[in-house]
PDB file of C-alpha atoms in Angstrom:
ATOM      1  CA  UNK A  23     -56.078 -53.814  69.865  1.00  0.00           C
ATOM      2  CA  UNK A  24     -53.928 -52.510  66.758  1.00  0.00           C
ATOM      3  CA  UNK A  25     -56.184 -54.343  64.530  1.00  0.00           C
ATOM      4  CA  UNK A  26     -59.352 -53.974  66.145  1.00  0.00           C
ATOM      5  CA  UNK A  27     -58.862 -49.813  65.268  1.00  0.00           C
ATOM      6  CA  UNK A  28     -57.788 -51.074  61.614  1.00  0.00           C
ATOM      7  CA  UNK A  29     -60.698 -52.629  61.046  1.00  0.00           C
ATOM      8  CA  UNK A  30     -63.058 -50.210  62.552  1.00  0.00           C
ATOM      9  CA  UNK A  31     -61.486 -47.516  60.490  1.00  0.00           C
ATOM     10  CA  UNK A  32     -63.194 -48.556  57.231  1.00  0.00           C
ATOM     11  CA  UNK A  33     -66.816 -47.445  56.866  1.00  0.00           C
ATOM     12  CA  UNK A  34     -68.020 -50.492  54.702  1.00  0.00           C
ATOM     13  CA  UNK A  35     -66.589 -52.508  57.357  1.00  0.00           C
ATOM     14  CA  UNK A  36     -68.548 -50.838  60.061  1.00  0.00           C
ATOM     15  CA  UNK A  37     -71.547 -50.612  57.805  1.00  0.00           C
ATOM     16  CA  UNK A  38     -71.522 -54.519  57.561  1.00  0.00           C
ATOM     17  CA  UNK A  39     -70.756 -54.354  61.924  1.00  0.00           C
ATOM     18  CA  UNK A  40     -74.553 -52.371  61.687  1.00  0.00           C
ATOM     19  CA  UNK A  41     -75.945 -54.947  59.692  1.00  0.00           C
ATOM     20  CA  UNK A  42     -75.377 -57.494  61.832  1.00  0.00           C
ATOM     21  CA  UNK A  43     -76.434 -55.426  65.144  1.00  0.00           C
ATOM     22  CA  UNK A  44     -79.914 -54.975  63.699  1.00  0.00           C
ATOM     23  CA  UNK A  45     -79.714 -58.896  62.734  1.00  0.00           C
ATOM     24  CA  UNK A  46     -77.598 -61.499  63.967  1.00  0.00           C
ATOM     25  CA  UNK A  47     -76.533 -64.694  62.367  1.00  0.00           C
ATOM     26  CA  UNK A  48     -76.512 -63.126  58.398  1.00  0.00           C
ATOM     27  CA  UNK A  49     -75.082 -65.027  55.752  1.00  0.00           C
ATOM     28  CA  UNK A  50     -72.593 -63.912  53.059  1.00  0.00           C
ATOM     29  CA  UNK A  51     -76.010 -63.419  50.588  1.00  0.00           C
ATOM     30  CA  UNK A  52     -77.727 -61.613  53.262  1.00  0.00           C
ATOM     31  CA  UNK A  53     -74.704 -59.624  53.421  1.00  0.00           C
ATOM     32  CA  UNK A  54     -74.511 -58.808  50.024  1.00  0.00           C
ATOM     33  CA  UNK A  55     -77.569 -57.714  49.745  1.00  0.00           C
ATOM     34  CA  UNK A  56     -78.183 -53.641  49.578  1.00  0.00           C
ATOM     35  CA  UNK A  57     -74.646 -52.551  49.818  1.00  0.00           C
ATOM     36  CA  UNK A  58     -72.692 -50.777  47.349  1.00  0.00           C
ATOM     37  CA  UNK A  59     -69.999 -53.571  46.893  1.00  0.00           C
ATOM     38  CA  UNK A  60     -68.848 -56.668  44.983  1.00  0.00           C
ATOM     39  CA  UNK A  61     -69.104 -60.411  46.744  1.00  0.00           C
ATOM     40  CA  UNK A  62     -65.709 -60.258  47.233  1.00  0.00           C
ATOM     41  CA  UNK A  63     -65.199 -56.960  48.540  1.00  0.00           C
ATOM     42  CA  UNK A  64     -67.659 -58.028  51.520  1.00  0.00           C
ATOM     43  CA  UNK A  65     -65.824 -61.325  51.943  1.00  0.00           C
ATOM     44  CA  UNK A  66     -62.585 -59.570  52.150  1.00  0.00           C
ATOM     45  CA  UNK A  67     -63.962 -57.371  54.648  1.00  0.00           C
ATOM     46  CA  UNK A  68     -65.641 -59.700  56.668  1.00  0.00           C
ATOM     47  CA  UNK A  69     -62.326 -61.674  56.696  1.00  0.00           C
ATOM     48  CA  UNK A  70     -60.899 -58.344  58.288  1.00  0.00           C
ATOM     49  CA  UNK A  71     -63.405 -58.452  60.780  1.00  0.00           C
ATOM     50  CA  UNK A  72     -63.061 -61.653  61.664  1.00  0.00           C
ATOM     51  CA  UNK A  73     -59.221 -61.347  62.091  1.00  0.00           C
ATOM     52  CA  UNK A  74     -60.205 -58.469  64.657  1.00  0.00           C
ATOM     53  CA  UNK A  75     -62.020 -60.681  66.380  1.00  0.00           C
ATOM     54  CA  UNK A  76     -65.145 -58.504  65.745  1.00  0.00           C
ATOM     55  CA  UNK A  77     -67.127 -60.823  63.979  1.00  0.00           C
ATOM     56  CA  UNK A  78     -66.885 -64.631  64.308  1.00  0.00           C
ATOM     57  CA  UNK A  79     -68.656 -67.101  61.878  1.00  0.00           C
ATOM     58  CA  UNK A  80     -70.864 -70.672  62.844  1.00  0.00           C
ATOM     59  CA  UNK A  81     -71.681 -73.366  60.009  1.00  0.00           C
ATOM     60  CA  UNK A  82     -75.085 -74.343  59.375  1.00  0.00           C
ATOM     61  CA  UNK A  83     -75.168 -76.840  56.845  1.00  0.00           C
ATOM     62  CA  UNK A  84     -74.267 -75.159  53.814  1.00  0.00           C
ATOM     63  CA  UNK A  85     -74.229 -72.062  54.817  1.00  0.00           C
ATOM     64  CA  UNK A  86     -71.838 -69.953  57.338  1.00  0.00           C
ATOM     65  CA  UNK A  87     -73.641 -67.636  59.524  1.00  0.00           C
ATOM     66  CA  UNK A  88     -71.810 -64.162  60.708  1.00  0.00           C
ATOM     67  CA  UNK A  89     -72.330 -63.139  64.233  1.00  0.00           C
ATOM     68  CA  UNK A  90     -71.561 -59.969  65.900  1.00  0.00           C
ATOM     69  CA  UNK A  91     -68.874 -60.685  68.781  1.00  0.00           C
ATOM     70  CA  UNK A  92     -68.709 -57.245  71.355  1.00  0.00           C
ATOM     71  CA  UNK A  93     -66.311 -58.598  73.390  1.00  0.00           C
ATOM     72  CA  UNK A  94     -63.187 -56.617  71.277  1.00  0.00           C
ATOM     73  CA  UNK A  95     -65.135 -53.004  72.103  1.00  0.00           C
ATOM     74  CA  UNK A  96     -66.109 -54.517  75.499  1.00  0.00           C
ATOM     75  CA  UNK A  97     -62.568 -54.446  76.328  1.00  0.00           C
ATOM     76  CA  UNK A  98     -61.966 -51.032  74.669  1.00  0.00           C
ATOM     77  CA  UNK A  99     -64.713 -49.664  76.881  1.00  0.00           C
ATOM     78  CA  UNK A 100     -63.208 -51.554  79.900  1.00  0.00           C
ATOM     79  CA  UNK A 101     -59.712 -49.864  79.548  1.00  0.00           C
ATOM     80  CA  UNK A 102     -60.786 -46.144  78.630  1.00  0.00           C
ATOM     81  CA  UNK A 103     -64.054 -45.496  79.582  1.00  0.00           C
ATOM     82  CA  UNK A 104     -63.727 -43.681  82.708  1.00  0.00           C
ATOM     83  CA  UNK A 105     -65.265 -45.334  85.801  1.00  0.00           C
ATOM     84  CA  UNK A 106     -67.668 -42.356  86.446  1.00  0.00           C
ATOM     85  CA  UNK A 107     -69.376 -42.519  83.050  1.00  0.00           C
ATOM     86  CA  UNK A 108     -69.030 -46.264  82.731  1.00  0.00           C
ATOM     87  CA  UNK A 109     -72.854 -46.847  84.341  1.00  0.00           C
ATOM     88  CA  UNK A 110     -74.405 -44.035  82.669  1.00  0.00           C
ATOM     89  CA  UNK A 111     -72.612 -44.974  79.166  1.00  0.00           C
ATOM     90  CA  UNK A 112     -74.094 -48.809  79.523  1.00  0.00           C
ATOM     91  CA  UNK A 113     -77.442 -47.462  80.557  1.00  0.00           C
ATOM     92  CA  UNK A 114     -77.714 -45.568  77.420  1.00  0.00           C
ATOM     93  CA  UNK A 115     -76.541 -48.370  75.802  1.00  0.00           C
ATOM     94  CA  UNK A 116     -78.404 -50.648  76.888  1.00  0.00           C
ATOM     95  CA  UNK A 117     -82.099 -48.525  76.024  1.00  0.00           C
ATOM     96  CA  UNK A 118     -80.341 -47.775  72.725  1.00  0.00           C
ATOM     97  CA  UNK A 119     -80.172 -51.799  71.893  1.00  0.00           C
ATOM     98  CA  UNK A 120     -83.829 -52.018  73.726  1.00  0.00           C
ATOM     99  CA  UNK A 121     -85.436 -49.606  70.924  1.00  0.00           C
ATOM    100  CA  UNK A 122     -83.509 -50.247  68.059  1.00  0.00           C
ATOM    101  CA  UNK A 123     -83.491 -54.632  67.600  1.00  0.00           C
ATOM    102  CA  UNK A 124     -84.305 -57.629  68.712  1.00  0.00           C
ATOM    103  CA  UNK A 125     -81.956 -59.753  70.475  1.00  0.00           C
ATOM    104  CA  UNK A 126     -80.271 -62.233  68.412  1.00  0.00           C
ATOM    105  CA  UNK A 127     -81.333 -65.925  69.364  1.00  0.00           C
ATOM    106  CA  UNK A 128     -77.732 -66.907  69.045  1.00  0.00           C
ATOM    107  CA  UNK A 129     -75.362 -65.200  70.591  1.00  0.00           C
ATOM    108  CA  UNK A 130     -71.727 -66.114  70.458  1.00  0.00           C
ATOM    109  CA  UNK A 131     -68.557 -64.070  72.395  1.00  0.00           C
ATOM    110  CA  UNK A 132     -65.177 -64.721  71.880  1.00  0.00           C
ATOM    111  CA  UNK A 133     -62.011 -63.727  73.180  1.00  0.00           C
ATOM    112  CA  UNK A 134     -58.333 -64.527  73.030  1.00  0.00           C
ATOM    113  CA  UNK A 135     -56.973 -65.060  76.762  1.00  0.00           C
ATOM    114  CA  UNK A 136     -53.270 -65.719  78.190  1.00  0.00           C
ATOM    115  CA  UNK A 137     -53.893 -68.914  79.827  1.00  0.00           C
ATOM    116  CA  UNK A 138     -53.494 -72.647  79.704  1.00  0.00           C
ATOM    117  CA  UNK A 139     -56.601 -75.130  78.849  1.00  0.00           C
ATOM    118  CA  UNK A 140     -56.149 -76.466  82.348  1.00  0.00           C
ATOM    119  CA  UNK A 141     -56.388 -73.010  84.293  1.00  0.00           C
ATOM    120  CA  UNK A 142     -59.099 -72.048  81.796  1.00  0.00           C
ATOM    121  CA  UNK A 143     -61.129 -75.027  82.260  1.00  0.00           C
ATOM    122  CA  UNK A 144     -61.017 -74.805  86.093  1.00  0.00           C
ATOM    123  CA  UNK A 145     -62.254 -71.387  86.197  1.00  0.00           C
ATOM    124  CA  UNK A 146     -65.498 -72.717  84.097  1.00  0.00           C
ATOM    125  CA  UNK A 147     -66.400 -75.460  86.461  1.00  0.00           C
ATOM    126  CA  UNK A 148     -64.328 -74.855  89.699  1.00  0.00           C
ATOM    127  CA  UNK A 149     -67.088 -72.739  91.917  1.00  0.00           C
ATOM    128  CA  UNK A 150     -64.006 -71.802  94.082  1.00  0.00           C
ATOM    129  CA  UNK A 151     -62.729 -69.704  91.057  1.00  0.00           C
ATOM    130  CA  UNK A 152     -66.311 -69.064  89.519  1.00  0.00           C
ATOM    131  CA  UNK A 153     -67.017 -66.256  92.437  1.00  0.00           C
ATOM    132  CA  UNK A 154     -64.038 -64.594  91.612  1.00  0.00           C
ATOM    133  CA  UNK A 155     -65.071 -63.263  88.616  1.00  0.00           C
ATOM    134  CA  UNK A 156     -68.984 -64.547  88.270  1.00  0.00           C
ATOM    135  CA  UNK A 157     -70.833 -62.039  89.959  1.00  0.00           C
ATOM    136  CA  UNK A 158     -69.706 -63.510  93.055  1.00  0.00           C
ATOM    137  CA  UNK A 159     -71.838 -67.517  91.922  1.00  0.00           C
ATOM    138  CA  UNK A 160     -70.522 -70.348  92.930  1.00  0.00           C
ATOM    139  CA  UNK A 161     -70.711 -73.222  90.282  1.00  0.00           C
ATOM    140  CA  UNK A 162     -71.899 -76.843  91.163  1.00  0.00           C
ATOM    141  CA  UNK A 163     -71.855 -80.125  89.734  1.00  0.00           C
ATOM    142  CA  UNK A 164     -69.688 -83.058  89.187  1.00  0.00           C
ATOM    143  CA  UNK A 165     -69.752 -82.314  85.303  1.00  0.00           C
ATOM    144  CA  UNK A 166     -71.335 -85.536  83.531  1.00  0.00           C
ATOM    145  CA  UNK A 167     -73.546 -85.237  81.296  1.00  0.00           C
ATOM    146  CA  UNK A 168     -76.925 -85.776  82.383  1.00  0.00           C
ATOM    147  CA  UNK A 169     -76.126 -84.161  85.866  1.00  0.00           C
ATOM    148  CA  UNK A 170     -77.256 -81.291  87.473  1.00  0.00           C
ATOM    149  CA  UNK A 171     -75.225 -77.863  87.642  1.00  0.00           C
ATOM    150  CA  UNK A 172     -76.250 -74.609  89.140  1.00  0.00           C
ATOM    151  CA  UNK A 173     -74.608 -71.431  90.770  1.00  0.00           C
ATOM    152  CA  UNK A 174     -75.337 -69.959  94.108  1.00  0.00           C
ATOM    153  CA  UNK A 175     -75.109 -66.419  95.499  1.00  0.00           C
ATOM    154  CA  UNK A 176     -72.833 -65.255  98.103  1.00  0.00           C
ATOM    155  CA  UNK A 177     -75.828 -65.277 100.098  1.00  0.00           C
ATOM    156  CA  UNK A 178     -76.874 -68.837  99.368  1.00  0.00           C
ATOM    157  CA  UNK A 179     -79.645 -68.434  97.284  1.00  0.00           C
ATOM    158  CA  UNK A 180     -79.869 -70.589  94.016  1.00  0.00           C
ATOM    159  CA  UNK A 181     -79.608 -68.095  91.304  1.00  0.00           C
ATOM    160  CA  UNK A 182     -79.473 -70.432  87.963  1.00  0.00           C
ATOM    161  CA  UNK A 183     -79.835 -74.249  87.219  1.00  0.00           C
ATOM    162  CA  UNK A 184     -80.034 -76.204  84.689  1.00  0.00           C
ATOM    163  CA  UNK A 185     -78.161 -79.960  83.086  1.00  0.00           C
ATOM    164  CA  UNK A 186     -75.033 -81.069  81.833  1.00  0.00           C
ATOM    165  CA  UNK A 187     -75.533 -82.072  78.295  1.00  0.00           C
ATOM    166  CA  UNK A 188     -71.959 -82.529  77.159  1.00  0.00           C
ATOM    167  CA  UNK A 189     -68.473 -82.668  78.677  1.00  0.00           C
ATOM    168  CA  UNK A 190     -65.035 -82.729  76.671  1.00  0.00           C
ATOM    169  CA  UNK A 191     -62.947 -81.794  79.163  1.00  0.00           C
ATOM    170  CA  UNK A 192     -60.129 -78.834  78.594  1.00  0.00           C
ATOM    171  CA  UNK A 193     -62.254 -78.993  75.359  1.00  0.00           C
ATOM    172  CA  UNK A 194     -66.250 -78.546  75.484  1.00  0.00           C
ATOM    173  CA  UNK A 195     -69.136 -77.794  77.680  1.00  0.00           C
ATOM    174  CA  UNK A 196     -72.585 -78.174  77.238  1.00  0.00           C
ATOM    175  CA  UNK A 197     -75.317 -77.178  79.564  1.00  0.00           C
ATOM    176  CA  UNK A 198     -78.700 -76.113  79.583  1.00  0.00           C
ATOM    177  CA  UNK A 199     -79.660 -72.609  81.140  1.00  0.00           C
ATOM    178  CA  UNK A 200     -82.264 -71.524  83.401  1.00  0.00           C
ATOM    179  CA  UNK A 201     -82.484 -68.101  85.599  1.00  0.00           C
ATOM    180  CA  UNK A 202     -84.021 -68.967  88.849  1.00  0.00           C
ATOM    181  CA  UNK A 203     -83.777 -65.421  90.604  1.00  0.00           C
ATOM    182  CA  UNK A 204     -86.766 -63.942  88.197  1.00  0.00           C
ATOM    183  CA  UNK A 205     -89.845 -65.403  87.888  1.00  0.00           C
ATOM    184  CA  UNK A 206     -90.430 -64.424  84.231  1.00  0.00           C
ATOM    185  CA  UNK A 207     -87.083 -65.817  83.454  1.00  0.00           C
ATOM    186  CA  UNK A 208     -87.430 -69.152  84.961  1.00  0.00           C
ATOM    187  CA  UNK A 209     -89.930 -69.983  82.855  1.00  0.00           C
ATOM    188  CA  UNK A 210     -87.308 -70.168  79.803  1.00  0.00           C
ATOM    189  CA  UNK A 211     -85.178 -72.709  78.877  1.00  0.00           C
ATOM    190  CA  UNK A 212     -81.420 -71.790  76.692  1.00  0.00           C
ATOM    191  CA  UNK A 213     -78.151 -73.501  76.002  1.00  0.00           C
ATOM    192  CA  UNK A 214     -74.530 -72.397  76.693  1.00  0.00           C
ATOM    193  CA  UNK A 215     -71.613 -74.204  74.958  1.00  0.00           C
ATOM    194  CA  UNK A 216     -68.361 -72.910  76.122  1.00  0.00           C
ATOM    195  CA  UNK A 217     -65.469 -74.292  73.664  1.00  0.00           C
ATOM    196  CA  UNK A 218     -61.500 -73.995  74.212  1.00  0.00           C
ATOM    197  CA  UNK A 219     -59.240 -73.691  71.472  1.00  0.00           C
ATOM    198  CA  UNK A 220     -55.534 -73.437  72.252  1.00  0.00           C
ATOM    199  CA  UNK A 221     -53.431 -71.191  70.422  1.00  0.00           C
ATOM    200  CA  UNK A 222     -50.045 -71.222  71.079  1.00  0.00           C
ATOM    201  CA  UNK A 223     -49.906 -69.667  74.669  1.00  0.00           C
ATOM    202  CA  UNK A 224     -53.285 -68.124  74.772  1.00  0.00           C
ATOM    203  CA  UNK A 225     -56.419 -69.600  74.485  1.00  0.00           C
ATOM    204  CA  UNK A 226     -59.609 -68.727  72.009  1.00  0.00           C
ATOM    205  CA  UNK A 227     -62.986 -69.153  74.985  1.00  0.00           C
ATOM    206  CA  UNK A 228     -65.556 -68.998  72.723  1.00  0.00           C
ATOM    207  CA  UNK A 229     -69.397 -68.904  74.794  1.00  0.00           C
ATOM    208  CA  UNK A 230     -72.506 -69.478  72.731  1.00  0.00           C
ATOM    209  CA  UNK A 231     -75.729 -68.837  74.144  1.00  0.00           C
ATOM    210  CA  UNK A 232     -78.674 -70.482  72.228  1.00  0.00           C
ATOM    211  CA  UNK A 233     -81.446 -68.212  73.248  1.00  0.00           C
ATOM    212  CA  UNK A 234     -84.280 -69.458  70.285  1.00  0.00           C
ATOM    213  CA  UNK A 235     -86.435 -70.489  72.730  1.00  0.00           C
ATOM    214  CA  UNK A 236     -85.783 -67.767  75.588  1.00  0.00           C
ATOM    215  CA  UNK A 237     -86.500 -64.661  74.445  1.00  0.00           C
ATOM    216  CA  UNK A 238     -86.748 -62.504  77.759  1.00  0.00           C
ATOM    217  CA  UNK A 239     -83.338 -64.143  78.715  1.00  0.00           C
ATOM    218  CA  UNK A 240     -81.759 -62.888  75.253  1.00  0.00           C
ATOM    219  CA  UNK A 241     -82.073 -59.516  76.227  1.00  0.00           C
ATOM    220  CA  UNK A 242     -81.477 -59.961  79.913  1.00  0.00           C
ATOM    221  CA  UNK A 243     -78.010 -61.627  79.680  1.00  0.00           C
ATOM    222  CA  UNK A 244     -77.384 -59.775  76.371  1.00  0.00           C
ATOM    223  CA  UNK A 245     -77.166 -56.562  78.380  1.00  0.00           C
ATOM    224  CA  UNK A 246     -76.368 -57.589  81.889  1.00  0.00           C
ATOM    225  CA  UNK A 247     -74.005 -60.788  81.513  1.00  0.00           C
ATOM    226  CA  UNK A 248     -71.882 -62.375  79.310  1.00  0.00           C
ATOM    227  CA  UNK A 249     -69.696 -59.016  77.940  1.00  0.00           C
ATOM    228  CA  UNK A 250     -68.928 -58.441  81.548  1.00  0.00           C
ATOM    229  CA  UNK A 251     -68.454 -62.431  82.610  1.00  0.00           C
ATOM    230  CA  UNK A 252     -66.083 -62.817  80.016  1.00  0.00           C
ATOM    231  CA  UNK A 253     -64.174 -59.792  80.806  1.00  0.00           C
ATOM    232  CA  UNK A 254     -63.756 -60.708  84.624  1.00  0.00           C
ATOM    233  CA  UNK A 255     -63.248 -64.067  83.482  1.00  0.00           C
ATOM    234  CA  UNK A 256     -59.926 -62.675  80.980  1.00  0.00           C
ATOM    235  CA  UNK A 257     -58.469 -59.847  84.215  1.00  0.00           C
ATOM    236  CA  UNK A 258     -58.674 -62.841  86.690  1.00  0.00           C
ATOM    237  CA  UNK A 259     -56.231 -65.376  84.283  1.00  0.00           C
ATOM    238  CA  UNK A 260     -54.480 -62.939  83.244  1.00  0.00           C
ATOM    239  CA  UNK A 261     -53.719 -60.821  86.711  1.00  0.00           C
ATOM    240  CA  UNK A 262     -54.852 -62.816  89.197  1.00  0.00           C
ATOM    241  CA  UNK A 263     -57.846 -60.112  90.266  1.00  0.00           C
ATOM    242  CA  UNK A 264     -61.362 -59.889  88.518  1.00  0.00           C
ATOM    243  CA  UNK A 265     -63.062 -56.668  87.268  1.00  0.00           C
ATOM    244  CA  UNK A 266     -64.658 -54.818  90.164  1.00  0.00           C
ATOM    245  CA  UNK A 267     -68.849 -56.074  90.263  1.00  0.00           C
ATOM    246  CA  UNK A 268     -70.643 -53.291  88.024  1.00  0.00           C
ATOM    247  CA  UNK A 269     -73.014 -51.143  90.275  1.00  0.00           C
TER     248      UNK A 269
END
């Protein structure tokens, strides 16, 4: 976490951090524009961000979109933030990032974990292993593209559905996204691609959600989902216990 508290230390750093909360997916132009520093003094501080993990960057044909990734302070939050105040510090949170933007309609979280591409891959598509850190779902399909996946409840109930659009196993997944437990919701239709990238012996998960098209599911899985999914995801391969289901 050394270097996420380097790079948060700089104020032109976190300045560019705010910039991207208020809009997702800026390029290096965008960027540049209305601060009080050269081309490359953004680029080199984007590059620190990026290092941190804090940031993460997409092409788009020519251009290479930045993207706030929260999973860094996410875990900062998750090892100091005391229990207690944990639900009344992401309920202010979460009305802060209510009135203040809209919810970006990409959004990408990444995260280093200690883990093989084998045990990583399993906990993605084995249900078995999905309720131990998934809000207690259980994940179905047989994984080939064009089939069906979706997660049920403890209690049986079929909570989210959608199709498998690609599959790379230990690599790449593709599926389509639907919310079946609220009405509003299951209206919408968004894409998660989960990648793997192996690094030595951890491995870079890297989930983006392609909410264009969805925008009452940006803001519902923005602030009740993937930060936490992730987290679980990262305690259960690395210790063998997921985080405790948020109250």
């Amino acid at each position: 976490m050394d270097d996420v508290f380097k790079a948060l230390a700089d104020p032109n750093r976190r300045k560019l951090l705010d910039r991207l909360f208020r809009r997702d997916g800026q390029t290096l132009g965008e960027l540049c524009e209305r601060v009080d520093m050269t081309r490359f003094g953004v680029m080199k501080h984007l590059r620190v961000l990026e290092e941190a993990g804090l940031i993460s960057s997409r092409r788009q044909g020519r251009e290479k979109l930045h993207y706030l990734n929260p999973m860094p302070i996410r875990l900062v939050h998750d090892r100091w933030v005391s229990k207690y105040r944990a639900p009344f510090a992401a309920a202010l949170s979460d009305l802060k990032s209510r009135l203040e933007v809209k919810m970006a309609e990409i959004q990408v979280y990444e995260l280093f974990i200690r883990t093989t591409p084998e045990k990583l891959w399993q906990a993605l598509t084995d249900g078995e292993v999905t309720k131990k850190y998934f809000f207690g779902e259980e994940i179905h399909s047989d994984w080939k593209p064009g089939s069906e996946w979706y997660s049920s409840s403890p209690e049986g109930r079929r909570d989210v559905d959608g199709k498998v659009l690609e599959c790379d196993p230990l690599r790449r997944l593709v599926i389509t996204w639907r919310v079946l437990y609220n009405p509003d919701l299951s209206k919408e239709l968004s894409r998660v691609t989960y990648l793997i990238d192996q690094r030595g012996e951890m491995c870079k998960l890297s989930v983006t959600h392609d909410v264009s098209d969805a925008p009452k599911t940006a803001s519902h899985v923005s602030t009740n989902g993937w930060q936490w999914v992730i987290s679980s995801l990262k305690s259960l391969l690395e210790t063998g216990q997921g985080l405790p289901t948020p109250q």
